[in-house]
Coordinates of N, CA and C in Angstrom, one line a residue:
Chain S
S598 N -213.5 34.3 -73.3 CA -213.6 35.7 -73.3 C -213.9 36.3 -74.7
Q599 N -214.4 37.4 -74.8 CA -214.7 38.0 -76.0 C -213.5 38.5 -76.8
E600 N -213.5 38.3 -78.1 CA -212.4 38.8 -78.9 C -212.3 40.3 -79.1
L601 N -213.5 40.9 -79.0 CA -213.6 42.3 -79.1 C -214.4 42.8 -77.8
E602 N -213.7 43.3 -76.9 CA -214.3 43.8 -75.7 C -214.6 45.3 -75.7
Q603 N -215.8 45.6 -75.4 CA -216.2 47.1 -75.3 C -216.3 47.5 -73.9
S604 N -215.9 48.7 -73.6 CA -216.1 49.2 -72.3 C -216.5 50.7 -72.3
P605 N -217.3 51.2 -71.5 CA -218.1 50.3 -70.6 C -219.2 49.6 -71.3
Q606 N -219.9 48.7 -70.6 CA -221.1 48.0 -71.2 C -222.3 49.0 -71.3
S607 N -222.4 49.8 -70.3 CA -223.4 50.8 -70.4 C -222.9 52.1 -69.8
L608 N -223.5 53.2 -70.2 CA -223.1 54.5 -69.9 C -224.3 55.5 -69.8
I609 N -224.4 56.2 -68.7 CA -225.4 57.2 -68.5 C -224.7 58.5 -68.4
V610 N -225.0 59.4 -69.3 CA -224.3 60.7 -69.4 C -225.3 61.9 -69.4
Q611 N -225.0 62.9 -68.7 CA -225.8 64.1 -68.8 C -225.7 64.8 -70.1
E612 N -226.8 65.3 -70.7 CA -226.7 66.0 -71.9 C -225.7 67.1 -71.9
G613 N -224.9 67.2 -72.9 CA -223.9 68.3 -72.9 C -222.5 67.8 -72.5
K614 N -222.4 66.7 -71.8 CA -221.1 66.1 -71.4 C -220.4 65.3 -72.5
N615 N -219.1 65.2 -72.3 CA -218.3 64.4 -73.2 C -218.3 62.9 -72.7
L616 N -218.0 62.0 -73.6 CA -217.9 60.6 -73.2 C -217.0 59.9 -74.2
T617 N -216.5 58.7 -73.7 CA -215.6 57.9 -74.5 C -216.0 56.4 -74.3
I618 N -216.0 55.7 -75.4 CA -216.3 54.3 -75.5 C -215.0 53.6 -76.1
N619 N -214.6 52.5 -75.5 CA -213.4 51.8 -75.9 C -213.8 50.4 -76.5
C620 N -213.0 50.0 -77.5 CA -213.1 48.7 -78.1 C -211.7 48.1 -78.1
T621 N -211.5 47.0 -77.4 CA -210.2 46.4 -77.3 C -210.2 45.0 -77.9
S622 N -209.2 44.7 -78.8 CA -209.1 43.5 -79.5 C -208.1 42.6 -78.9
S623 N -208.3 41.3 -78.9 CA -207.3 40.3 -78.5 C -206.4 39.9 -79.7
K624 N -206.7 40.4 -80.9 CA -205.9 40.1 -82.0 C -205.6 41.4 -82.8
T625 N -204.7 41.2 -83.8 CA -204.4 42.4 -84.6 C -205.6 42.8 -85.4
L626 N -205.7 44.1 -85.5 CA -206.9 44.7 -86.1 C -206.6 45.0 -87.6
Y627 N -207.4 44.4 -88.5 CA -207.3 44.6 -89.9 C -208.5 45.6 -90.2
G628 N -208.5 46.8 -89.7 CA -209.6 47.7 -89.9 C -210.6 47.6 -88.8
L629 N -211.2 48.7 -88.5 CA -212.2 48.7 -87.4 C -213.4 49.6 -87.7
Y630 N -214.6 49.0 -87.5 CA -215.8 49.7 -87.9 C -216.5 50.1 -86.6
W631 N -217.2 51.3 -86.7 CA -218.1 51.7 -85.6 C -219.5 51.8 -86.2
Y632 N -220.4 51.2 -85.5 CA -221.8 51.3 -85.8 C -222.6 51.7 -84.6
K633 N -223.8 52.3 -84.9 CA -224.7 52.7 -83.9 C -226.1 52.0 -84.2
Q634 N -226.7 51.5 -83.1 CA -228.0 50.8 -83.2 C -229.0 51.4 -82.3
K635 N -230.2 51.8 -82.8 CA -231.3 52.2 -81.9 C -232.2 51.0 -81.8
Y636 N -232.9 51.0 -80.6 CA -233.7 49.9 -80.3 C -234.7 49.6 -81.4
G637 N -234.8 48.3 -81.9 CA -235.8 48.0 -82.9 C -235.4 48.4 -84.3
E638 N -234.1 48.8 -84.5 CA -233.6 49.2 -85.8 C -232.3 48.5 -86.1
G639 N -232.0 48.7 -87.3 CA -230.7 48.1 -87.8 C -229.5 48.9 -87.4
L640 N -228.4 48.5 -87.8 CA -227.1 49.2 -87.5 C -226.9 50.3 -88.5
I641 N -226.4 51.4 -88.0 CA -226.1 52.5 -88.9 C -224.6 52.7 -88.8
F642 N -224.0 52.7 -90.0 CA -222.5 52.9 -90.1 C -222.1 54.3 -89.7
L643 N -221.1 54.3 -88.8 CA -220.6 55.6 -88.3 C -219.3 55.9 -89.0
M644 N -218.3 55.1 -88.8 CA -217.0 55.3 -89.3 C -216.2 54.0 -89.4
M645 N -215.2 54.1 -90.3 CA -214.3 52.9 -90.5 C -212.9 53.4 -90.4
L646 N -212.1 52.7 -89.6 CA -210.7 53.1 -89.4 C -209.8 52.0 -90.0
Q647 N -208.8 52.4 -90.8 CA -207.9 51.5 -91.3 C -206.7 51.3 -90.4
K648 N -206.0 50.3 -90.5 CA -204.8 50.0 -89.7 C -203.8 51.1 -89.9
G649 N -203.2 51.6 -88.8 CA -202.2 52.6 -89.0 C -202.4 53.9 -88.2
G650 N -203.2 53.8 -87.0 CA -203.3 54.9 -86.2 C -204.2 56.0 -86.7
E651 N -205.2 55.6 -87.5 CA -206.0 56.6 -88.1 C -207.0 57.3 -87.1
E652 N -207.4 58.5 -87.4 CA -208.4 59.2 -86.6 C -209.4 59.8 -87.6
K653 N -210.7 59.7 -87.3 CA -211.7 60.3 -88.1 C -212.8 61.0 -87.3
S654 N -213.4 62.0 -87.8 CA -214.4 62.7 -87.1 C -215.6 62.9 -88.0
H655 N -216.8 62.9 -87.4 CA -218.0 63.2 -88.1 C -218.9 63.9 -87.1
E656 N -219.2 65.1 -87.4 CA -220.0 66.0 -86.5 C -219.3 66.0 -85.1
K657 N -220.0 65.5 -84.1 CA -219.4 65.5 -82.8 C -218.8 64.2 -82.3
I658 N -218.6 63.3 -83.3 CA -218.1 62.0 -82.9 C -216.7 61.8 -83.6
T659 N -215.7 61.4 -82.7 CA -214.3 61.2 -83.2 C -213.9 59.8 -82.8
A660 N -213.4 59.1 -83.8 CA -212.9 57.7 -83.5 C -211.4 57.6 -83.8
K661 N -210.7 56.9 -83.0 CA -209.2 56.7 -83.2 C -208.9 55.2 -83.1
L662 N -207.8 54.9 -83.8 CA -207.4 53.5 -83.8 C -205.9 53.5 -83.3
D663 N -205.6 52.8 -82.3 CA -204.3 52.6 -81.7 C -203.9 51.2 -82.0
E664 N -203.1 51.0 -83.1 CA -202.8 49.6 -83.5 C -201.9 48.9 -82.5
K665 N -201.0 49.7 -81.8 CA -200.1 49.1 -80.8 C -200.9 48.5 -79.7
K666 N -201.9 49.2 -79.2 CA -202.7 48.8 -78.1 C -203.8 47.8 -78.6
Q667 N -204.0 47.7 -79.9 CA -205.1 46.9 -80.5 C -206.4 47.4 -79.9
Q668 N -206.6 48.7 -80.0 CA -207.7 49.4 -79.4 C -208.2 50.5 -80.2
S669 N -209.5 50.7 -80.2 CA -210.1 51.9 -80.8 C -211.0 52.6 -79.7
S670 N -211.0 53.9 -79.8 CA -211.9 54.7 -78.9 C -212.9 55.5 -79.8
L671 N -214.0 55.7 -79.2 CA -215.1 56.6 -79.9 C -215.4 57.7 -78.8
H672 N -215.2 58.9 -79.2 CA -215.4 60.0 -78.3 C -216.5 60.9 -78.9
I673 N -217.5 61.2 -78.0 CA -218.6 62.1 -78.3 C -218.4 63.4 -77.5
T674 N -218.4 64.5 -78.2 CA -218.3 65.8 -77.6 C -219.7 66.4 -77.4
A675 N -219.9 67.0 -76.3 CA -221.2 67.7 -76.0 C -222.4 66.8 -76.4
S676 N -222.6 65.8 -75.7 CA -223.6 64.7 -76.1 C -225.0 65.3 -76.1
Q677 N -225.8 64.7 -77.0 CA -227.2 65.1 -77.3 C -228.1 63.9 -77.1
P678 N -229.4 64.1 -76.9 CA -230.3 63.0 -76.9 C -230.2 62.1 -78.1
S679 N -229.9 62.7 -79.3 CA -229.8 61.9 -80.5 C -228.7 60.9 -80.5
H680 N -227.7 61.1 -79.6 CA -226.6 60.2 -79.5 C -226.9 58.9 -78.7
A681 N -228.1 58.8 -78.1 CA -228.5 57.6 -77.3 C -228.6 56.4 -78.3
G682 N -228.2 55.3 -77.8 CA -228.3 54.1 -78.5 C -227.3 53.1 -78.1
I683 N -227.1 52.0 -78.9 CA -226.1 51.0 -78.6 C -225.0 51.2 -79.7
Y684 N -223.7 51.3 -79.2 CA -222.6 51.5 -80.1 C -221.8 50.1 -80.2
L685 N -221.6 49.7 -81.4 CA -220.9 48.5 -81.7 C -219.7 48.7 -82.5
C686 N -218.6 48.0 -82.1 CA -217.4 48.0 -82.9 C -217.3 46.7 -83.6
G687 N -216.8 46.7 -84.8 CA -216.6 45.4 -85.6 C -215.3 45.4 -86.2
A688 N -214.7 44.2 -86.4 CA -213.4 44.1 -87.0 C -213.2 42.8 -87.7
D689 N -212.4 42.8 -88.7 CA -212.0 41.5 -89.3 C -210.8 41.0 -88.6
L690 N -211.0 40.1 -87.7 CA -209.9 39.7 -86.8 C -209.0 38.6 -87.4
Y691 N -209.4 38.0 -88.4 CA -208.7 36.8 -88.9 C -208.3 37.0 -90.4
G692 N -208.6 38.2 -90.9 CA -208.3 38.4 -92.3 C -209.1 37.5 -93.2
N693 N -210.3 37.1 -92.8 CA -211.0 36.1 -93.5 C -212.4 36.6 -94.0
E694 N -212.4 37.9 -94.2 CA -213.6 38.6 -94.8 C -214.8 38.5 -94.0
K695 N -214.7 38.3 -92.7 CA -215.9 38.3 -91.8 C -215.7 39.3 -90.7
L696 N -216.7 40.0 -90.3 CA -216.7 40.9 -89.2 C -217.1 40.2 -87.9
T697 N -216.2 40.4 -86.9 CA -216.6 40.1 -85.6 C -217.0 41.3 -84.8
F698 N -218.1 41.3 -84.1 CA -218.6 42.5 -83.5 C -218.3 42.4 -82.0
G699 N -218.2 43.6 -81.4 CA -218.0 43.7 -79.9 C -219.3 43.5 -79.2
T700 N -219.2 43.5 -77.9 CA -220.3 43.3 -77.0 C -221.3 44.4 -77.0
G701 N -220.9 45.6 -77.4 CA -221.8 46.7 -77.4 C -221.7 47.6 -76.2
T702 N -222.0 48.9 -76.4 CA -222.1 49.8 -75.2 C -223.4 50.6 -75.4
R703 N -224.2 50.4 -74.3 CA -225.5 51.1 -74.3 C -225.4 52.5 -73.7
L704 N -225.6 53.5 -74.5 CA -225.5 54.9 -74.1 C -226.9 55.5 -73.9
T705 N -227.0 56.1 -72.7 CA -228.3 56.8 -72.3 C -227.9 58.3 -72.0
I706 N -228.6 59.2 -72.6 CA -228.4 60.6 -72.4 C -229.5 61.1 -71.5
I707 N -229.2 61.7 -70.4 CA -230.2 62.3 -69.5 C -230.2 63.8 -69.5
P708 N -231.3 64.4 -69.3 CA -231.4 65.9 -69.3 C -230.5 66.5 -68.2
Chain B
D124 N -232.0 55.4 -102.8 CA -232.1 53.9 -102.7 C -232.9 53.6 -101.4
A125 N -233.7 52.5 -101.4 CA -234.5 52.2 -100.2 C -233.7 51.5 -99.1
G126 N -232.4 51.2 -99.4 CA -231.7 50.5 -98.4 C -232.0 49.0 -98.4
V127 N -231.4 48.3 -97.5 CA -231.7 46.9 -97.3 C -233.1 46.7 -96.8
I128 N -233.9 45.8 -97.4 CA -235.3 45.6 -97.0 C -235.4 44.2 -96.5
Q129 N -236.0 44.1 -95.3 CA -236.2 42.8 -94.7 C -237.7 42.6 -94.4
S130 N -238.2 41.4 -94.5 CA -239.5 41.1 -94.1 C -239.6 39.6 -93.6
P131 N -240.5 39.4 -92.7 CA -241.3 40.4 -92.0 C -240.5 41.1 -90.9
R132 N -241.0 42.1 -90.4 CA -240.3 42.9 -89.3 C -240.4 42.1 -88.0
H133 N -241.5 41.5 -87.8 CA -241.8 40.7 -86.6 C -242.4 39.4 -87.0
E134 N -242.0 38.3 -86.3 CA -242.5 37.0 -86.6 C -242.7 36.3 -85.2
V135 N -243.9 35.8 -85.0 CA -244.1 35.0 -83.8 C -244.7 33.6 -84.3
T136 N -244.0 32.6 -83.9 CA -244.4 31.3 -84.3 C -244.3 30.2 -83.2
E137 N -244.9 29.1 -83.4 CA -244.8 28.0 -82.4 C -243.6 27.1 -82.7
M138 N -243.1 26.5 -81.7 CA -242.0 25.6 -81.8 C -242.4 24.5 -82.8
G139 N -241.5 24.2 -83.7 CA -241.7 23.1 -84.7 C -242.2 23.6 -86.1
Q140 N -242.6 24.9 -86.1 CA -243.0 25.5 -87.4 C -241.8 25.9 -88.2
E141 N -242.1 26.0 -89.5 CA -241.1 26.5 -90.4 C -241.1 28.0 -90.5
V142 N -240.0 28.7 -90.5 CA -239.9 30.1 -90.5 C -239.0 30.6 -91.7
T143 N -239.5 31.5 -92.5 CA -238.7 32.0 -93.6 C -238.6 33.5 -93.5
L144 N -237.3 34.0 -93.4 CA -237.0 35.4 -93.4 C -236.5 35.8 -94.7
R145 N -236.9 37.0 -95.1 CA -236.5 37.5 -96.5 C -235.7 38.8 -96.5
C146 N -234.9 38.9 -97.5 CA -234.0 40.1 -97.6 C -233.8 40.5 -99.0
K147 N -233.9 41.8 -99.2 CA -233.6 42.4 -100.5 C -232.4 43.3 -100.3
P148 N -231.3 43.0 -100.9 CA -230.1 43.9 -100.7 C -230.2 45.1 -101.5
I149 N -229.2 46.0 -101.3 CA -229.1 47.2 -102.1 C -228.7 46.8 -103.5
S150 N -229.3 47.4 -104.5 CA -229.0 47.1 -105.8 C -227.5 47.4 -106.1
G151 N -226.9 46.4 -106.7 CA -225.5 46.6 -107.1 C -224.5 46.0 -106.1
H152 N -225.0 45.7 -104.9 CA -224.1 45.1 -103.9 C -223.9 43.6 -104.1
D153 N -222.7 43.2 -104.2 CA -222.4 41.8 -104.5 C -222.3 40.9 -103.3
Y154 N -222.2 41.5 -102.1 CA -222.1 40.7 -100.9 C -223.3 40.9 -100.1
L155 N -223.8 39.7 -99.6 CA -225.0 39.7 -98.7 C -224.6 38.9 -97.5
F156 N -225.0 39.4 -96.3 CA -224.7 38.8 -95.0 C -225.9 38.6 -94.2
W157 N -226.0 37.4 -93.5 CA -227.1 37.2 -92.5 C -226.4 37.1 -91.1
Y158 N -227.0 37.9 -90.2 CA -226.5 38.0 -88.8 C -227.7 37.6 -87.9
R159 N -227.3 37.2 -86.7 CA -228.3 37.0 -85.6 C -227.8 37.7 -84.4
Q160 N -228.7 38.4 -83.7 CA -228.3 39.1 -82.5 C -229.2 38.7 -81.3
T161 N -228.5 38.3 -80.3 CA -229.1 37.9 -79.0 C -228.4 38.6 -77.9
M162 N -229.1 38.6 -76.8 CA -228.5 39.3 -75.6 C -227.3 38.5 -75.1
M163 N -227.4 37.2 -75.2 CA -226.3 36.3 -74.7 C -225.1 36.3 -75.6
R164 N -225.3 36.3 -76.9 CA -224.1 36.1 -77.8 C -223.8 37.3 -78.7
G165 N -224.6 38.4 -78.5 CA -224.4 39.5 -79.3 C -224.7 39.3 -80.8
L166 N -224.0 40.0 -81.7 CA -224.2 40.0 -83.1 C -223.3 38.9 -83.7
E167 N -223.8 37.9 -84.4 CA -223.0 36.9 -84.9 C -223.3 36.7 -86.4
L168 N -222.3 36.5 -87.2 CA -222.5 36.2 -88.6 C -222.9 34.8 -88.8
L169 N -223.9 34.6 -89.6 CA -224.4 33.2 -89.9 C -223.8 32.7 -91.2
I170 N -224.0 33.5 -92.2 CA -223.6 33.1 -93.6 C -223.4 34.3 -94.4
Y171 N -222.5 34.2 -95.4 CA -222.5 35.3 -96.4 C -222.4 34.8 -97.8
F172 N -222.9 35.6 -98.7 CA -222.9 35.3 -100.2 C -222.0 36.3 -100.9
N173 N -221.5 35.8 -102.0 CA -220.8 36.7 -103.0 C -221.4 36.4 -104.4
N174 N -222.0 37.3 -105.0 CA -222.6 37.1 -106.3 C -223.5 35.9 -106.3
N175 N -224.3 35.8 -105.3 CA -225.4 34.8 -105.1 C -224.8 33.5 -104.6
V176 N -223.5 33.3 -104.5 CA -222.9 32.0 -104.1 C -222.6 32.1 -102.6
P177 N -223.0 31.1 -101.8 CA -222.6 31.0 -100.4 C -221.1 30.8 -100.3
I178 N -220.5 31.7 -99.5 CA -219.0 31.6 -99.4 C -218.6 31.0 -98.1
D179 N -219.3 31.3 -97.0 CA -218.9 30.8 -95.7 C -220.2 30.7 -94.9
D180 N -220.5 29.4 -94.6 CA -221.7 29.2 -93.7 C -221.3 28.6 -92.4
S181 N -220.1 28.8 -92.0 CA -219.6 28.2 -90.7 C -220.4 28.7 -89.5
G182 N -221.0 29.8 -89.6 CA -221.8 30.4 -88.5 C -223.2 29.9 -88.4
M183 N -223.6 29.1 -89.3 CA -225.0 28.5 -89.3 C -225.0 27.5 -88.1
P184 N -225.9 27.7 -87.2 CA -225.8 26.9 -85.9 C -226.1 25.4 -86.1
E185 N -227.1 25.1 -86.9 CA -227.5 23.7 -87.1 C -228.0 23.5 -88.5
D186 N -228.3 22.2 -88.8 CA -228.9 21.9 -90.1 C -230.3 22.4 -90.2
R187 N -230.9 22.8 -89.1 CA -232.2 23.4 -89.2 C -232.2 24.7 -89.9
F188 N -231.1 25.3 -90.0 CA -230.9 26.6 -90.7 C -230.4 26.4 -92.1
S189 N -231.0 27.1 -93.0 CA -230.6 27.1 -94.4 C -230.8 28.5 -95.0
A190 N -229.9 28.8 -95.9 CA -230.1 30.1 -96.6 C -229.8 30.0 -98.1
K191 N -230.6 30.8 -98.9 CA -230.5 30.7 -100.3 C -230.4 32.1 -100.9
M192 N -229.8 32.2 -102.0 CA -229.9 33.5 -102.7 C -230.1 33.2 -104.2
P193 N -231.3 33.1 -104.6 CA -231.6 32.6 -106.0 C -231.3 33.7 -107.1
N194 N -231.2 34.9 -106.7 CA -230.8 36.0 -107.6 C -230.2 37.1 -106.8
A195 N -229.7 38.1 -107.5 CA -229.0 39.2 -106.9 C -229.8 40.1 -106.0
S196 N -231.1 40.0 -106.1 CA -232.0 40.9 -105.4 C -232.8 40.2 -104.3
F197 N -232.5 39.0 -104.0 CA -233.4 38.3 -103.0 C -232.6 37.2 -102.3
S198 N -232.8 37.1 -101.0 CA -232.2 36.0 -100.2 C -233.2 35.6 -99.1
T199 N -233.2 34.4 -98.8 CA -234.0 33.8 -97.7 C -233.2 33.1 -96.7
L200 N -233.6 33.2 -95.4 CA -233.0 32.4 -94.3 C -234.2 31.6 -93.8
K201 N -234.0 30.3 -93.8 CA -235.1 29.4 -93.4 C -234.7 28.6 -92.1
I202 N -235.6 28.5 -91.2 CA -235.4 27.7 -90.0 C -236.5 26.6 -90.0
Q203 N -236.1 25.4 -90.0 CA -237.1 24.3 -90.0 C -236.5 23.0 -89.3
P204 N -237.1 22.6 -88.2 CA -238.2 23.2 -87.5 C -237.6 24.3 -86.5
S205 N -238.4 25.2 -86.2 CA -238.0 26.3 -85.3 C -238.0 25.8 -83.8
E206 N -237.2 26.4 -83.0 CA -237.1 26.1 -81.6 C -237.1 27.4 -80.8
P207 N -237.5 27.4 -79.5 CA -237.5 28.6 -78.7 C -236.1 29.3 -78.7
R208 N -235.1 28.5 -78.7 CA -233.7 29.2 -78.6 C -233.3 29.9 -79.9
D209 N -234.1 29.8 -80.9 CA -233.9 30.5 -82.2 C -234.4 31.9 -82.1
S210 N -235.1 32.2 -81.0 CA -235.7 33.6 -80.8 C -234.5 34.6 -80.8
A211 N -234.6 35.6 -81.6 CA -233.5 36.6 -81.8 C -233.9 37.6 -82.8
V212 N -233.1 38.6 -83.0 CA -233.3 39.5 -84.1 C -232.3 39.1 -85.2
Y213 N -232.8 38.9 -86.4 CA -232.0 38.5 -87.6 C -231.8 39.7 -88.5
F214 N -230.6 39.9 -88.8 CA -230.3 41.1 -89.7 C -229.7 40.6 -91.0
C215 N -230.1 41.3 -92.0 CA -229.5 41.1 -93.3 C -228.7 42.4 -93.6
A216 N -227.5 42.2 -94.2 CA -226.7 43.3 -94.6 C -226.1 43.1 -96.0
S217 N -225.8 44.2 -96.7 CA -225.2 44.0 -98.0 C -224.0 45.0 -98.1
S218 N -223.1 44.7 -99.0 CA -221.9 45.5 -99.2 C -221.5 45.4 -100.7
L219 N -220.8 46.5 -101.1 CA -220.4 46.6 -102.4 C -219.1 45.8 -102.6
A220 N -218.3 45.6 -101.6 CA -217.0 45.0 -101.7 C -216.8 44.1 -100.4
P221 N -215.8 43.2 -100.5 CA -215.5 42.4 -99.3 C -215.0 43.1 -98.1
V222 N -215.1 42.5 -97.0 CA -214.6 43.1 -95.7 C -213.2 43.6 -95.9
G223 N -212.4 42.8 -96.5 CA -210.9 43.1 -96.7 C -210.7 44.4 -97.4
A224 N -211.7 44.9 -98.2 CA -211.5 46.1 -98.9 C -211.9 47.3 -98.0
L225 N -212.3 47.0 -96.8 CA -212.6 48.0 -95.8 C -213.8 48.9 -96.4
Y226 N -214.8 48.3 -96.7 CA -216.0 48.9 -97.2 C -217.1 48.6 -96.2
E227 N -218.0 49.6 -96.0 CA -219.0 49.4 -94.9 C -220.1 48.4 -95.4
Q228 N -220.7 47.8 -94.4 CA -221.9 46.9 -94.7 C -223.1 47.8 -94.3
Y229 N -224.1 47.7 -95.1 CA -225.4 48.3 -94.9 C -226.4 47.3 -94.3
F230 N -226.9 47.7 -93.2 CA -227.8 46.7 -92.5 C -229.3 47.0 -92.7
G231 N -230.1 46.0 -92.8 CA -231.5 46.1 -92.8 C -232.1 46.4 -91.4
P232 N -233.4 46.6 -91.3 CA -234.0 46.9 -90.0 C -234.1 45.7 -89.1
G233 N -233.9 44.5 -89.6 CA -234.0 43.3 -88.8 C -235.4 42.7 -88.8
T234 N -235.4 41.4 -88.5 CA -236.6 40.6 -88.2 C -236.5 40.1 -86.8
R235 N -237.5 40.5 -86.0 CA -237.5 40.0 -84.6 C -238.3 38.7 -84.6
L236 N -237.7 37.6 -84.3 CA -238.3 36.3 -84.3 C -238.5 35.8 -82.9
T237 N -239.8 35.4 -82.6 CA -240.1 34.9 -81.3 C -240.7 33.5 -81.6
V238 N -240.1 32.5 -81.0 CA -240.6 31.1 -81.1 C -241.1 30.7 -79.7
T239 N -242.4 30.3 -79.7 CA -243.0 30.0 -78.4 C -243.2 28.5 -78.2

């Protein structure tokens, strides 16, 4: 099984609707990163959450870290076509300076 | 800053050929990472460098893979000989600080490798 599970694997949302993507770890999270990837492009850094129940927002995207549940959620409010892409979470699961990435969530925004 | 630069963006080669992927990190970044992304395995770390020195290459799949960083502004990932199962997107990323410092990694656009 994957050490960082993302759900759902894919999501189709009507423009203007809200959505949530989850990232669940099998191990203690030493920080959690969210990246976005568009097809044929590299990963764009969105946000980084430190251990401790942190919450951050950037424009219409909010990310939270629940250390008890070993889970992070990414919430998009009033989705737009520009939000379409693949969202990846990454974490240092072993405290060994290496990021393990989740399986990814493919987000499609329809009119 | 131009960001992390990778070349080529696309590479198509025949099985058995040598392939060299190139990366120029962001100036001033002491950490450089090579990742591979496939549908089956997702995004995996292959190797990373600190101040041009390889720190962890445990993710390098086989001896056919090798990586070098001769100076702070250039790194290569070489596959020799290449095989069809090496087909993937290879990303280079750089960072100012180690992962433990909770500092983001900046990714290049990737090299899409197809081995026929």
